[in-house]
Amino acid sequence: MSKLFTPYNLSGMQLKNRVVMAPMTRTRTMNDVPDDVVALYYAQRASAGLLITEGMPVSEEGRGYLYTPGIYNAAHVQGWRKVTDAVHAKGGRIFAQLWHVGRMSHTSIQPGNIAPVSAGTVQAVNTTVFALTRSGEPGPVVPSQPRALETAEVRRVTADFVHSARLAMEAGFDGVEIMAANGFIFDQFLSSELNPRTDEYGGSVENRQRFLLETVDAISAAIGSNKVGLRISPFGRIYDLAPYEGEEDIWASIAAALGQRELAYVHLYYQPVYTQAPVPAGFKAAFRKTLGGTVIAAGGFTREIAETALETDELDLVAFGVPYIANPDLVERMQNGWPLAESDRTTYYGVTGSPEKGYTDYPAWEAN
């Protein structure tokens, strides 16, 4: 049997296969609370070994995109409980991705229309977020210039993550994934180009990674490290994240630090289409060796590439993103050699006519 479809023990939790549905923002919740349509979307895809939700803002401040369901109040818990119940009824496992965008936000969706926050005040300019345009309509806008978090506020953001992690467990999730990839708040602290701080969260490699590791440790203490995953994107260039001096050193240091923590997994996204600063030769193998523990990777995988990565022990689990949009039964299609459906990019984000369009209306495979 193909290794991709064999069971896997994830920190004591049995997964029925090694296929993971990657987190994907779909902006389908008009009031930022998951509903029955969201529950159906995840339940349709519950044949994956593990589902990872779209990013859930841990606070209003952490939100960078309209219509993204959060996990910081009682209404969110109630809404997400519908999702976890639906997934578990299908025999699935699901982790909640906890998210704070940092500077990748706009004043139009910040509480009181204040500036978003970051490690410093460098604005992201070669990118957009989904917020309110000058006309007041939803659309792509350049992120606003951020303000630098005060030292005590950094610790408050960590507390926000812990609060959301506790609520996620209350909502029935099997665990949480900390979103520390793709140029969001933790990347902003790691980057020496974006982090000019002179307190304990800036300067040295140790200081710049302190915010991330303190958050990992605080969530682990709250819900158990075996229920905590972490997503990172070494050498990522998405969302106006530029190369910075000592980049390889900081990722090697993080690998060593994570290797001392017994997390459920580390989820790597190497962003293969961003080639401005290719991953150094041998880095992936060295990172895995130093890290130890379960490694998931995402980024352009096909069944064939996934099989090779598993057989050569590069990875333990493989995450698929875009293929899951149009193929709710992706596991079955790959396992049986059935063709994959193509998704409609115009319906990836937001509501076009109805929330179901391009979201829950993709059928499972049926032979003619």
PDB file of C-alpha atoms in Angstrom, residues 128-240:
ATOM      1  CA  THR A 128      -2.621  43.905  -0.400  1.00  0.00           C
ATOM      2  CA  VAL A 129      -5.116  42.788   2.227  1.00  0.00           C
ATOM      3  CA  PHE A 130      -8.874  42.269   1.882  1.00  0.00           C
ATOM      4  CA  ALA A 131     -10.425  45.184   3.757  1.00  0.00           C
ATOM      5  CA  LEU A 132     -12.571  48.232   2.998  1.00  0.00           C
ATOM      6  CA  THR A 133     -11.658  50.477   0.085  1.00  0.00           C
ATOM      7  CA  ARG A 134     -12.061  54.259   0.104  1.00  0.00           C
ATOM      8  CA  SER A 135     -15.618  53.821  -1.165  1.00  0.00           C
ATOM      9  CA  GLY A 136     -16.405  51.582   1.788  1.00  0.00           C
ATOM     10  CA  GLU A 137     -16.696  48.468  -0.360  1.00  0.00           C
ATOM     11  CA  PRO A 138     -14.753  45.261   0.350  1.00  0.00           C
ATOM     12  CA  GLY A 139     -11.684  44.896  -1.801  1.00  0.00           C
ATOM     13  CA  PRO A 140      -7.879  44.729  -1.968  1.00  0.00           C
ATOM     14  CA  VAL A 141      -6.049  47.600  -0.257  1.00  0.00           C
ATOM     15  CA  VAL A 142      -2.431  48.253   0.658  1.00  0.00           C
ATOM     16  CA  PRO A 143      -1.840  47.534   4.362  1.00  0.00           C
ATOM     17  CA  SER A 144      -1.669  50.564   6.645  1.00  0.00           C
ATOM     18  CA  GLN A 145       1.555  51.673   8.301  1.00  0.00           C
ATOM     19  CA  PRO A 146       1.842  49.846  11.624  1.00  0.00           C
ATOM     20  CA  ARG A 147       2.877  51.054  15.029  1.00  0.00           C
ATOM     21  CA  ALA A 148       5.412  49.160  17.133  1.00  0.00           C
ATOM     22  CA  LEU A 149       4.039  47.100  20.000  1.00  0.00           C
ATOM     23  CA  GLU A 150       5.181  48.171  23.455  1.00  0.00           C
ATOM     24  CA  THR A 151       7.053  45.497  25.418  1.00  0.00           C
ATOM     25  CA  ALA A 152       4.066  44.717  27.649  1.00  0.00           C
ATOM     26  CA  GLU A 153       1.839  44.507  24.581  1.00  0.00           C
ATOM     27  CA  VAL A 154       3.990  41.751  23.114  1.00  0.00           C
ATOM     28  CA  ARG A 155       3.230  39.669  26.188  1.00  0.00           C
ATOM     29  CA  ARG A 156      -0.447  40.595  25.857  1.00  0.00           C
ATOM     30  CA  VAL A 157      -0.481  39.202  22.304  1.00  0.00           C
ATOM     31  CA  THR A 158       0.972  35.952  23.655  1.00  0.00           C
ATOM     32  CA  ALA A 159      -1.858  35.931  26.200  1.00  0.00           C
ATOM     33  CA  ASP A 160      -4.344  36.419  23.341  1.00  0.00           C
ATOM     34  CA  PHE A 161      -2.970  33.306  21.671  1.00  0.00           C
ATOM     35  CA  VAL A 162      -3.271  31.328  24.898  1.00  0.00           C
ATOM     36  CA  HIS A 163      -6.867  32.495  25.397  1.00  0.00           C
ATOM     37  CA  SER A 164      -7.752  31.440  21.852  1.00  0.00           C
ATOM     38  CA  ALA A 165      -6.041  28.071  22.284  1.00  0.00           C
ATOM     39  CA  ARG A 166      -8.140  27.376  25.365  1.00  0.00           C
ATOM     40  CA  LEU A 167     -11.309  28.386  23.493  1.00  0.00           C
ATOM     41  CA  ALA A 168     -10.348  26.147  20.567  1.00  0.00           C
ATOM     42  CA  MET A 169     -10.122  23.166  22.874  1.00  0.00           C
ATOM     43  CA  GLU A 170     -13.466  24.147  24.397  1.00  0.00           C
ATOM     44  CA  ALA A 171     -14.887  24.181  20.849  1.00  0.00           C
ATOM     45  CA  GLY A 172     -13.820  20.574  20.377  1.00  0.00           C
ATOM     46  CA  PHE A 173     -10.681  20.874  18.296  1.00  0.00           C
ATOM     47  CA  ASP A 174      -8.102  18.097  18.506  1.00  0.00           C
ATOM     48  CA  GLY A 175      -5.314  20.652  18.781  1.00  0.00           C
ATOM     49  CA  VAL A 176      -4.107  24.035  17.527  1.00  0.00           C
ATOM     50  CA  GLU A 177      -1.576  25.219  14.977  1.00  0.00           C
ATOM     51  CA  ILE A 178       0.235  28.496  15.633  1.00  0.00           C
ATOM     52  CA  MET A 179       0.469  30.470  12.399  1.00  0.00           C
ATOM     53  CA  ALA A 180       4.069  31.707  12.387  1.00  0.00           C
ATOM     54  CA  ALA A 181       4.561  31.665   8.606  1.00  0.00           C
ATOM     55  CA  ASN A 182       3.923  33.837   5.555  1.00  0.00           C
ATOM     56  CA  GLY A 183       5.133  37.194   6.805  1.00  0.00           C
ATOM     57  CA  PHE A 184       2.654  37.621   9.653  1.00  0.00           C
ATOM     58  CA  ILE A 185       3.421  38.853  13.154  1.00  0.00           C
ATOM     59  CA  PHE A 186       6.026  36.291  14.223  1.00  0.00           C
ATOM     60  CA  ASP A 187       7.958  36.654  10.958  1.00  0.00           C
ATOM     61  CA  GLN A 188       7.903  40.398  11.509  1.00  0.00           C
ATOM     62  CA  PHE A 189       9.701  39.936  14.830  1.00  0.00           C
ATOM     63  CA  LEU A 190      12.177  37.424  13.367  1.00  0.00           C
ATOM     64  CA  SER A 191      13.232  39.732  10.520  1.00  0.00           C
ATOM     65  CA  SER A 192      16.096  42.099  11.303  1.00  0.00           C
ATOM     66  CA  GLU A 193      14.778  44.320   8.482  1.00  0.00           C
ATOM     67  CA  LEU A 194      11.393  44.758  10.174  1.00  0.00           C
ATOM     68  CA  ASN A 195      12.422  44.526  13.817  1.00  0.00           C
ATOM     69  CA  PRO A 196      14.471  47.520  15.044  1.00  0.00           C
ATOM     70  CA  ARG A 197      13.607  46.920  18.695  1.00  0.00           C
ATOM     71  CA  THR A 198      16.045  47.524  21.563  1.00  0.00           C
ATOM     72  CA  ASP A 199      14.080  45.605  24.214  1.00  0.00           C
ATOM     73  CA  GLU A 200      14.259  41.853  24.870  1.00  0.00           C
ATOM     74  CA  TYR A 201      12.333  41.187  21.648  1.00  0.00           C
ATOM     75  CA  GLY A 202      14.853  42.784  19.291  1.00  0.00           C
ATOM     76  CA  GLY A 203      18.499  42.754  18.338  1.00  0.00           C
ATOM     77  CA  SER A 204      20.061  39.303  18.679  1.00  0.00           C
ATOM     78  CA  VAL A 205      18.773  36.100  17.118  1.00  0.00           C
ATOM     79  CA  GLU A 206      17.798  34.923  20.608  1.00  0.00           C
ATOM     80  CA  ASN A 207      15.791  38.069  21.264  1.00  0.00           C
ATOM     81  CA  ARG A 208      14.032  38.138  17.905  1.00  0.00           C
ATOM     82  CA  GLN A 209      12.805  34.563  18.319  1.00  0.00           C
ATOM     83  CA  ARG A 210      11.756  35.134  21.943  1.00  0.00           C
ATOM     84  CA  PHE A 211       8.168  36.204  21.107  1.00  0.00           C
ATOM     85  CA  LEU A 212       7.550  33.064  19.061  1.00  0.00           C
ATOM     86  CA  LEU A 213       9.068  30.666  21.580  1.00  0.00           C
ATOM     87  CA  GLU A 214       7.351  32.308  24.555  1.00  0.00           C
ATOM     88  CA  THR A 215       4.039  31.904  22.738  1.00  0.00           C
ATOM     89  CA  VAL A 216       4.744  28.265  21.871  1.00  0.00           C
ATOM     90  CA  ASP A 217       5.651  27.543  25.492  1.00  0.00           C
ATOM     91  CA  ALA A 218       2.658  29.402  26.939  1.00  0.00           C
ATOM     92  CA  ILE A 219       0.172  27.568  24.714  1.00  0.00           C
ATOM     93  CA  SER A 220       1.894  24.252  25.436  1.00  0.00           C
ATOM     94  CA  ALA A 221       1.584  24.885  29.158  1.00  0.00           C
ATOM     95  CA  ALA A 222      -2.106  25.726  28.741  1.00  0.00           C
ATOM     96  CA  ILE A 223      -3.310  22.799  26.602  1.00  0.00           C
ATOM     97  CA  GLY A 224      -0.388  20.352  26.382  1.00  0.00           C
ATOM     98  CA  SER A 225       2.478  20.414  23.894  1.00  0.00           C
ATOM     99  CA  ASN A 226       1.163  17.252  22.222  1.00  0.00           C
ATOM    100  CA  LYS A 227      -1.808  19.323  21.020  1.00  0.00           C
ATOM    101  CA  VAL A 228       0.293  22.167  19.598  1.00  0.00           C
ATOM    102  CA  GLY A 229       1.542  22.427  16.017  1.00  0.00           C
ATOM    103  CA  LEU A 230       3.555  25.258  14.489  1.00  0.00           C
ATOM    104  CA  ARG A 231       3.576  26.512  10.911  1.00  0.00           C
ATOM    105  CA  ILE A 232       6.674  28.328   9.659  1.00  0.00           C
ATOM    106  CA  SER A 233       7.972  29.332   6.227  1.00  0.00           C
ATOM    107  CA  PRO A 234      11.789  29.561   6.261  1.00  0.00           C
ATOM    108  CA  PHE A 235      13.082  32.012   3.643  1.00  0.00           C
ATOM    109  CA  GLY A 236       9.531  32.986   2.755  1.00  0.00           C
ATOM    110  CA  ARG A 237       9.007  36.024   0.565  1.00  0.00           C
ATOM    111  CA  ILE A 238       5.242  36.366   0.564  1.00  0.00           C
ATOM    112  CA  TYR A 239       3.523  39.580   1.699  1.00  0.00           C
ATOM    113  CA  ASP A 240       6.485  41.882   1.172  1.00  0.00           C
TER     114      ASP A 240
END
